[in-house]
GROMACS .gro file of C-alpha atoms in nm:
model
  358
    1UNK     CA    1 -18.448 -17.745  -4.526
    2UNK     CA    2 -18.594 -17.513  -4.368
    3UNK     CA    3 -18.527 -17.154  -4.442
    4UNK     CA    4 -18.637 -16.856  -4.241
    5UNK     CA    5 -18.724 -16.597  -4.475
    6UNK     CA    6 -18.836 -16.222  -4.451
    7UNK     CA    7 -19.134 -16.143  -4.742
    8UNK     CA    8 -19.289 -15.770  -4.583
    9UNK     CA    9 -19.196 -15.625  -4.323
   10UNK     CA   10 -19.327 -15.785  -4.030
   11UNK     CA   11 -19.349 -16.085  -4.162
   12UNK     CA   12 -19.138 -16.379  -4.120
   13UNK     CA   13 -19.184 -16.660  -4.210
   14UNK     CA   14 -19.023 -17.038  -4.260
   15UNK     CA   15 -18.965 -17.174  -4.569
   16UNK     CA   16 -18.916 -17.511  -4.775
   17UNK     CA   17 -18.655 -17.468  -5.028
   18UNK     CA   18 -18.352 -17.602  -5.217
   19UNK     CA   19 -18.088 -17.738  -4.991
   20UNK     CA   20 -17.755 -17.557  -5.076
   21UNK     CA   21 -17.542 -17.658  -5.385
   22UNK     CA   22 -17.162 -17.739  -5.238
   23UNK     CA   23 -16.887 -17.476  -5.445
   24UNK     CA   24 -16.494 -17.515  -5.440
   25UNK     CA   25 -16.374 -17.366  -5.167
   26UNK     CA   26 -16.702 -17.357  -4.962
   27UNK     CA   27 -16.776 -17.626  -4.693
   28UNK     CA   28 -17.127 -17.684  -4.552
   29UNK     CA   29 -17.244 -17.634  -4.174
   30UNK     CA   30 -17.483 -17.825  -3.984
   31UNK     CA   31 -17.639 -17.538  -3.810
   32UNK     CA   32 -17.661 -17.558  -3.445
   33UNK     CA   33 -17.786 -17.230  -3.301
   34UNK     CA   34 -17.857 -16.892  -3.476
   35UNK     CA   35 -17.894 -16.523  -3.303
   36UNK     CA   36 -18.130 -16.266  -3.383
   37UNK     CA   37 -17.923 -15.937  -3.418
   38UNK     CA   38 -18.029 -15.582  -3.419
   39UNK     CA   39 -17.989 -15.535  -3.807
   40UNK     CA   40 -18.274 -15.861  -3.774
   41UNK     CA   41 -18.490 -15.642  -3.620
   42UNK     CA   42 -18.448 -15.321  -3.778
   43UNK     CA   43 -18.497 -15.541  -4.144
   44UNK     CA   44 -18.796 -15.685  -4.013
   45UNK     CA   45 -18.962 -15.344  -3.884
   46UNK     CA   46 -18.852 -15.120  -4.174
   47UNK     CA   47 -18.734 -15.397  -4.491
   48UNK     CA   48 -18.405 -15.408  -4.632
   49UNK     CA   49 -18.149 -15.210  -4.538
   50UNK     CA   50 -17.771 -15.106  -4.689
   51UNK     CA   51 -17.520 -15.180  -4.455
   52UNK     CA   52 -17.384 -14.865  -4.630
   53UNK     CA   53 -17.503 -14.615  -4.888
   54UNK     CA   54 -17.435 -14.277  -4.758
   55UNK     CA   55 -17.495 -14.152  -5.161
   56UNK     CA   56 -17.866 -14.310  -5.062
   57UNK     CA   57 -17.962 -14.151  -4.750
   58UNK     CA   58 -17.889 -14.526  -4.571
   59UNK     CA   59 -18.159 -14.686  -4.769
   60UNK     CA   60 -18.314 -14.971  -4.998
   61UNK     CA   61 -18.614 -14.807  -5.161
   62UNK     CA   62 -18.918 -14.954  -5.127
   63UNK     CA   63 -18.938 -14.910  -5.521
   64UNK     CA   64 -18.586 -15.219  -5.526
   65UNK     CA   65 -18.763 -15.396  -5.237
   66UNK     CA   66 -18.839 -15.747  -5.500
   67UNK     CA   67 -18.521 -15.733  -5.571
   68UNK     CA   68 -18.431 -15.856  -5.227
   69UNK     CA   69 -18.749 -15.999  -5.131
   70UNK     CA   70 -18.837 -16.274  -4.976
   71UNK     CA   71 -18.516 -16.250  -4.794
   72UNK     CA   72 -18.300 -16.505  -4.593
   73UNK     CA   73 -18.202 -16.322  -4.269
   74UNK     CA   74 -17.948 -16.485  -3.980
   75UNK     CA   75 -17.553 -16.402  -3.931
   76UNK     CA   76 -17.509 -16.501  -3.553
   77UNK     CA   77 -17.447 -16.822  -3.640
   78UNK     CA   78 -17.226 -17.157  -3.494
   79UNK     CA   79 -17.236 -17.536  -3.622
   80UNK     CA   80 -17.059 -17.859  -3.719
   81UNK     CA   81 -16.929 -17.912  -4.062
   82UNK     CA   82 -17.010 -18.182  -4.210
   83UNK     CA   83 -16.882 -18.190  -4.589
   84UNK     CA   84 -16.620 -17.963  -4.728
   85UNK     CA   85 -16.590 -17.877  -5.083
   86UNK     CA   86 -16.296 -17.944  -5.327
   87UNK     CA   87 -15.992 -17.729  -5.273
   88UNK     CA   88 -16.050 -17.720  -4.882
   89UNK     CA   89 -15.767 -17.815  -4.648
   90UNK     CA   90 -15.730 -17.626  -4.321
   91UNK     CA   91 -16.133 -17.714  -4.176
   92UNK     CA   92 -16.220 -18.057  -4.209
   93UNK     CA   93 -16.561 -18.286  -4.127
   94UNK     CA   94 -16.658 -18.250  -3.744
   95UNK     CA   95 -16.500 -17.927  -3.623
   96UNK     CA   96 -16.740 -17.698  -3.522
   97UNK     CA   97 -16.719 -17.361  -3.655
   98UNK     CA   98 -16.887 -16.990  -3.679
   99UNK     CA   99 -16.843 -16.796  -4.005
  100UNK     CA  100 -16.690 -16.507  -3.963
  101UNK     CA  101 -16.933 -16.350  -4.248
  102UNK     CA  102 -16.725 -16.065  -4.454
  103UNK     CA  103 -16.624 -16.099  -4.754
  104UNK     CA  104 -16.365 -15.912  -4.966
  105UNK     CA  105 -16.378 -15.787  -5.230
  106UNK     CA  106 -15.976 -15.810  -5.273
  107UNK     CA  107 -15.988 -15.557  -5.553
  108UNK     CA  108 -16.120 -15.134  -5.326
  109UNK     CA  109 -15.812 -14.958  -5.167
  110UNK     CA  110 -15.960 -15.081  -4.826
  111UNK     CA  111 -15.958 -15.415  -4.928
  112UNK     CA  112 -15.550 -15.342  -5.020
  113UNK     CA  113 -15.507 -15.227  -4.661
  114UNK     CA  114 -15.623 -15.532  -4.491
  115UNK     CA  115 -15.939 -15.348  -4.376
  116UNK     CA  116 -16.152 -15.549  -4.525
  117UNK     CA  117 -16.457 -15.511  -4.288
  118UNK     CA  118 -16.431 -15.137  -4.490
  119UNK     CA  119 -16.441 -15.312  -4.797
  120UNK     CA  120 -16.634 -15.178  -5.087
  121UNK     CA  121 -16.797 -15.434  -5.201
  122UNK     CA  122 -17.003 -15.456  -4.905
  123UNK     CA  123 -17.319 -15.241  -4.966
  124UNK     CA  124 -17.558 -15.437  -4.983
  125UNK     CA  125 -17.854 -15.544  -4.674
  126UNK     CA  126 -17.698 -15.866  -4.475
  127UNK     CA  127 -17.999 -16.075  -4.678
  128UNK     CA  128 -17.763 -16.422  -4.476
  129UNK     CA  129 -17.944 -16.749  -4.414
  130UNK     CA  130 -17.863 -16.898  -4.140
  131UNK     CA  131 -18.255 -16.921  -3.959
  132UNK     CA  132 -18.194 -17.238  -4.101
  133UNK     CA  133 -18.070 -17.618  -4.107
  134UNK     CA  134 -17.812 -17.619  -4.321
  135UNK     CA  135 -17.509 -17.358  -4.450
  136UNK     CA  136 -17.279 -17.340  -4.792
  137UNK     CA  137 -17.032 -17.053  -4.671
  138UNK     CA  138 -16.690 -17.023  -4.814
  139UNK     CA  139 -16.368 -17.238  -4.560
  140UNK     CA  140 -16.196 -16.888  -4.582
  141UNK     CA  141 -16.486 -16.740  -4.308
  142UNK     CA  142 -16.472 -17.036  -4.077
  143UNK     CA  143 -16.330 -16.972  -3.713
  144UNK     CA  144 -16.285 -17.301  -3.532
  145UNK     CA  145 -16.437 -17.327  -3.183
  146UNK     CA  146 -16.279 -17.405  -2.886
  147UNK     CA  147 -16.397 -17.767  -2.734
  148UNK     CA  148 -16.397 -17.578  -2.403
  149UNK     CA  149 -16.607 -17.332  -2.599
  150UNK     CA  150 -17.025 -17.375  -2.548
  151UNK     CA  151 -17.179 -17.339  -2.876
  152UNK     CA  152 -17.470 -17.179  -2.759
  153UNK     CA  153 -17.155 -16.934  -2.629
  154UNK     CA  154 -16.996 -16.956  -2.988
  155UNK     CA  155 -17.338 -16.807  -3.131
  156UNK     CA  156 -17.248 -16.547  -2.970
  157UNK     CA  157 -16.877 -16.512  -3.126
  158UNK     CA  158 -16.995 -16.209  -3.433
  159UNK     CA  159 -17.270 -16.000  -3.174
  160UNK     CA  160 -16.943 -15.996  -2.938
  161UNK     CA  161 -16.657 -15.908  -3.213
  162UNK     CA  162 -16.843 -15.647  -3.297
  163UNK     CA  163 -16.842 -15.483  -2.907
  164UNK     CA  164 -16.519 -15.605  -2.870
  165UNK     CA  165 -16.414 -15.417  -3.237
  166UNK     CA  166 -16.592 -15.063  -3.070
  167UNK     CA  167 -16.396 -15.020  -2.804
  168UNK     CA  168 -16.064 -15.122  -2.961
  169UNK     CA  169 -16.179 -14.825  -3.232
  170UNK     CA  170 -16.252 -14.640  -2.832
  171UNK     CA  171 -15.876 -14.711  -2.810
  172UNK     CA  172 -15.938 -14.847  -2.410
  173UNK     CA  173 -15.654 -14.832  -2.186
  174UNK     CA  174 -15.597 -15.049  -1.936
  175UNK     CA  175 -15.773 -14.808  -1.584
  176UNK     CA  176 -15.998 -14.575  -1.800
  177UNK     CA  177 -16.360 -14.527  -1.667
  178UNK     CA  178 -16.643 -14.613  -1.982
  179UNK     CA  179 -16.989 -14.533  -2.000
  180UNK     CA  180 -17.207 -14.719  -2.247
  181UNK     CA  181 -17.516 -14.568  -2.333
  182UNK     CA  182 -17.785 -14.933  -2.405
  183UNK     CA  183 -17.783 -15.268  -2.282
  184UNK     CA  184 -17.902 -15.514  -2.579
  185UNK     CA  185 -17.669 -15.735  -2.676
  186UNK     CA  186 -17.394 -15.522  -2.798
  187UNK     CA  187 -17.387 -15.299  -2.510
  188UNK     CA  188 -17.335 -15.537  -2.296
  189UNK     CA  189 -17.059 -15.681  -2.513
  190UNK     CA  190 -16.911 -15.366  -2.435
  191UNK     CA  191 -16.918 -15.308  -2.076
  192UNK     CA  192 -16.838 -15.790  -2.100
  193UNK     CA  193 -16.508 -15.608  -2.335
  194UNK     CA  194 -16.386 -15.300  -2.138
  195UNK     CA  195 -16.424 -15.522  -1.767
  196UNK     CA  196 -16.163 -15.816  -1.947
  197UNK     CA  197 -15.961 -15.501  -2.154
  198UNK     CA  198 -15.946 -15.394  -1.722
  199UNK     CA  199 -16.149 -15.082  -1.740
  200UNK     CA  200 -16.122 -14.908  -1.393
  201UNK     CA  201 -16.503 -14.824  -1.362
  202UNK     CA  202 -16.794 -14.825  -1.608
  203UNK     CA  203 -17.142 -14.706  -1.637
  204UNK     CA  204 -17.428 -14.817  -1.805
  205UNK     CA  205 -17.712 -14.625  -1.880
  206UNK     CA  206 -18.027 -14.832  -1.935
  207UNK     CA  207 -18.394 -14.804  -1.923
  208UNK     CA  208 -18.528 -15.132  -1.854
  209UNK     CA  209 -18.439 -15.335  -1.568
  210UNK     CA  210 -18.374 -15.677  -1.687
  211UNK     CA  211 -18.127 -15.526  -1.885
  212UNK     CA  212 -17.910 -15.256  -1.592
  213UNK     CA  213 -17.991 -15.666  -1.400
  214UNK     CA  214 -17.734 -15.770  -1.672
  215UNK     CA  215 -17.540 -15.479  -1.699
  216UNK     CA  216 -17.436 -15.516  -1.371
  217UNK     CA  217 -17.453 -15.912  -1.381
  218UNK     CA  218 -17.138 -15.883  -1.672
  219UNK     CA  219 -16.967 -15.643  -1.446
  220UNK     CA  220 -17.057 -15.280  -1.461
  221UNK     CA  221 -17.030 -15.092  -1.148
  222UNK     CA  222 -17.307 -14.888  -1.117
  223UNK     CA  223 -17.617 -14.799  -1.384
  224UNK     CA  224 -17.889 -14.558  -1.438
  225UNK     CA  225 -18.252 -14.537  -1.551
  226UNK     CA  226 -18.201 -14.219  -1.780
  227UNK     CA  227 -18.611 -14.209  -1.720
  228UNK     CA  228 -18.565 -14.126  -1.379
  229UNK     CA  229 -18.206 -13.928  -1.343
  230UNK     CA  230 -17.989 -13.721  -1.608
  231UNK     CA  231 -17.733 -13.967  -1.720
  232UNK     CA  232 -17.478 -13.708  -1.843
  233UNK     CA  233 -17.424 -13.622  -1.428
  234UNK     CA  234 -17.488 -13.970  -1.321
  235UNK     CA  235 -17.188 -14.071  -1.531
  236UNK     CA  236 -16.956 -13.752  -1.461
  237UNK     CA  237 -17.071 -13.812  -1.075
  238UNK     CA  238 -16.895 -14.152  -1.102
  239UNK     CA  239 -16.642 -14.119  -1.365
  240UNK     CA  240 -16.465 -13.760  -1.180
  241UNK     CA  241 -16.577 -13.531  -1.468
  242UNK     CA  242 -16.664 -13.753  -1.729
  243UNK     CA  243 -16.522 -14.148  -1.863
  244UNK     CA  244 -16.248 -14.165  -2.062
  245UNK     CA  245 -16.427 -14.347  -2.363
  246UNK     CA  246 -16.811 -14.309  -2.408
  247UNK     CA  247 -17.009 -14.586  -2.618
  248UNK     CA  248 -17.322 -14.514  -2.826
  249UNK     CA  249 -17.511 -14.879  -2.868
  250UNK     CA  250 -17.884 -14.718  -2.901
  251UNK     CA  251 -17.859 -14.565  -3.259
  252UNK     CA  252 -18.079 -14.250  -3.113
  253UNK     CA  253 -18.014 -13.903  -3.117
  254UNK     CA  254 -18.038 -13.826  -2.708
  255UNK     CA  255 -17.796 -14.118  -2.695
  256UNK     CA  256 -17.531 -13.980  -2.957
  257UNK     CA  257 -17.533 -13.609  -2.760
  258UNK     CA  258 -17.560 -13.787  -2.390
  259UNK     CA  259 -17.216 -13.996  -2.506
  260UNK     CA  260 -17.067 -13.668  -2.620
  261UNK     CA  261 -17.126 -13.488  -2.307
  262UNK     CA  262 -17.091 -13.785  -2.046
  263UNK     CA  263 -16.713 -13.844  -2.243
  264UNK     CA  264 -16.415 -13.617  -2.018
  265UNK     CA  265 -16.240 -13.364  -2.184
  266UNK     CA  266 -15.998 -13.476  -2.408
  267UNK     CA  267 -16.195 -13.806  -2.461
  268UNK     CA  268 -16.372 -14.086  -2.703
  269UNK     CA  269 -16.649 -14.087  -2.795
  270UNK     CA  270 -16.745 -14.444  -3.079
  271UNK     CA  271 -17.077 -14.475  -3.247
  272UNK     CA  272 -17.114 -14.797  -3.219
  273UNK     CA  273 -17.511 -14.788  -3.264
  274UNK     CA  274 -17.746 -14.843  -3.608
  275UNK     CA  275 -17.911 -14.508  -3.691
  276UNK     CA  276 -18.260 -14.555  -3.822
  277UNK     CA  277 -18.324 -14.175  -3.927
  278UNK     CA  278 -18.033 -13.843  -3.928
  279UNK     CA  279 -17.970 -13.756  -3.538
  280UNK     CA  280 -17.692 -13.449  -3.458
  281UNK     CA  281 -17.494 -13.336  -3.206
  282UNK     CA  282 -17.399 -12.981  -3.086
  283UNK     CA  283 -17.069 -12.923  -3.249
  284UNK     CA  284 -16.931 -12.755  -3.003
  285UNK     CA  285 -16.955 -13.038  -2.772
  286UNK     CA  286 -16.702 -13.186  -2.985
  287UNK     CA  287 -16.439 -12.878  -3.069
  288UNK     CA  288 -16.427 -12.678  -2.697
  289UNK     CA  289 -16.401 -12.953  -2.464
  290UNK     CA  290 -16.156 -13.146  -2.758
  291UNK     CA  291 -16.305 -13.523  -2.738
  292UNK     CA  292 -16.285 -13.760  -3.005
  293UNK     CA  293 -16.590 -13.948  -3.206
  294UNK     CA  294 -16.506 -14.250  -3.372
  295UNK     CA  295 -16.692 -14.570  -3.585
  296UNK     CA  296 -16.727 -14.855  -3.551
  297UNK     CA  297 -16.855 -15.137  -3.828
  298UNK     CA  298 -16.855 -15.461  -3.778
  299UNK     CA  299 -16.552 -15.651  -3.697
  300UNK     CA  300 -16.201 -15.715  -3.933
  301UNK     CA  301 -16.282 -16.025  -4.104
  302UNK     CA  302 -16.195 -16.086  -4.466
  303UNK     CA  303 -15.815 -16.224  -4.452
  304UNK     CA  304 -15.789 -16.090  -4.110
  305UNK     CA  305 -16.019 -16.343  -3.972
  306UNK     CA  306 -15.733 -16.583  -3.755
  307UNK     CA  307 -15.623 -16.234  -3.614
  308UNK     CA  308 -15.945 -16.015  -3.570
  309UNK     CA  309 -16.171 -15.973  -3.304
  310UNK     CA  310 -16.333 -16.327  -3.393
  311UNK     CA  311 -15.989 -16.500  -3.213
  312UNK     CA  312 -16.003 -16.265  -2.989
  313UNK     CA  313 -16.362 -16.328  -2.848
  314UNK     CA  314 -16.331 -16.721  -2.849
  315UNK     CA  315 -16.062 -16.663  -2.606
  316UNK     CA  316 -16.200 -16.534  -2.370
  317UNK     CA  317 -16.496 -16.707  -2.366
  318UNK     CA  318 -16.271 -17.029  -2.374
  319UNK     CA  319 -16.096 -16.837  -2.055
  320UNK     CA  320 -16.388 -16.719  -1.907
  321UNK     CA  321 -16.256 -16.373  -1.907
  322UNK     CA  322 -16.583 -16.275  -2.073
  323UNK     CA  323 -16.935 -16.517  -1.959
  324UNK     CA  324 -17.231 -16.420  -2.241
  325UNK     CA  325 -17.468 -16.557  -1.976
  326UNK     CA  326 -17.668 -16.314  -1.853
  327UNK     CA  327 -17.721 -16.166  -2.246
  328UNK     CA  328 -17.851 -16.501  -2.308
  329UNK     CA  329 -18.266 -16.485  -2.317
  330UNK     CA  330 -18.415 -16.826  -2.416
  331UNK     CA  331 -18.359 -17.085  -2.701
  332UNK     CA  332 -18.681 -17.126  -2.996
  333UNK     CA  333 -18.707 -17.399  -3.197
  334UNK     CA  334 -18.719 -17.242  -3.610
  335UNK     CA  335 -19.098 -17.274  -3.640
  336UNK     CA  336 -19.148 -17.009  -3.411
  337UNK     CA  337 -18.821 -16.762  -3.489
  338UNK     CA  338 -19.204 -16.489  -3.559
  339UNK     CA  339 -19.239 -16.562  -3.183
  340UNK     CA  340 -18.899 -16.446  -3.142
  341UNK     CA  341 -18.879 -16.184  -3.345
  342UNK     CA  342 -19.225 -16.033  -3.147
  343UNK     CA  343 -19.054 -16.104  -2.804
  344UNK     CA  344 -18.787 -15.916  -2.913
  345UNK     CA  345 -18.994 -15.584  -3.063
  346UNK     CA  346 -19.161 -15.573  -2.737
  347UNK     CA  347 -19.101 -15.299  -2.539
  348UNK     CA  348 -19.156 -15.431  -2.272
  349UNK     CA  349 -19.000 -15.765  -2.253
  350UNK     CA  350 -18.727 -15.866  -2.111
  351UNK     CA  351 -18.593 -16.050  -2.340
  352UNK     CA  352 -18.212 -15.914  -2.489
  353UNK     CA  353 -18.069 -16.192  -2.642
  354UNK     CA  354 -18.225 -16.496  -2.823
  355UNK     CA  355 -18.114 -16.843  -2.983
  356UNK     CA  356 -18.250 -16.970  -3.277
  357UNK     CA  357 -18.267 -17.400  -3.261
  358UNK     CA  358 -18.303 -17.555  -3.597
   0.00000   0.00000   0.00000
């Protein structure tokens, strides 16, 4: 079958590989769509990156890349089950599913508490073979897609779950104000989720015009170009002195500072962007304003897959409270996966989310 793999930074190629073998407790999926994620782009530019590595500076040294390359890529998947393994009775051939790919160790303190997305085993690069013709995954990860949710929308279940988990971490309540810094896929998902949750006012800071337009289409009440106007004062003006909840969805030091200083006194800041470099904020911005800064990583998966963000997002997509159409930019065939990466990395491009269709 065909599988797109990262061979080195800046080089992704579609290779011919053996079909994955079936295992007990697994399902085989014909992939219909797989979205290009921001983490895919990060590894395309910088090489294999760990999901966690506090004690190693959040990097995989170049001397260890040979342990991971060539590395399969793609994890925002939707497809149809074509085969079920021994012992599988929850999923049937013909089911359309999206895999919630958090595989817990079931042995650490976090798994014992049901916080499977915090599992100590989740440490290496994502390395999921989603840019492919088919994939075999544990049946325990499979979440069935409702019949009335189009596959091109269901392919966004994973990133939208990241967004929804973010506002849940921030404790957003109906009637509160929200400011989002960055209108990529995750930031736009935050906008849609916040609107669906009943936010009173949603403000977005984003330098690209096309993405500001997408934010408005997702329900943002106001947008600002931070290259033309100070986003901190803009947010404060729109939210009576500061937003109840701010979300950093870029992964850069300037937007981190803006997120903190745009939050109301006593407000909450959610760090949702993935940072490639260290960043700092002034501690007094937190202490003197009694702001709370929280992190948000991935979504609830593992044995929480049917009670976490995946089914919640699919419900929002099904009943129309969340329309991801403004996020979707294009669909490209697997043979053009390198073109998708080039477009998404181009700062002049209007693309937000590109789906790969085998």
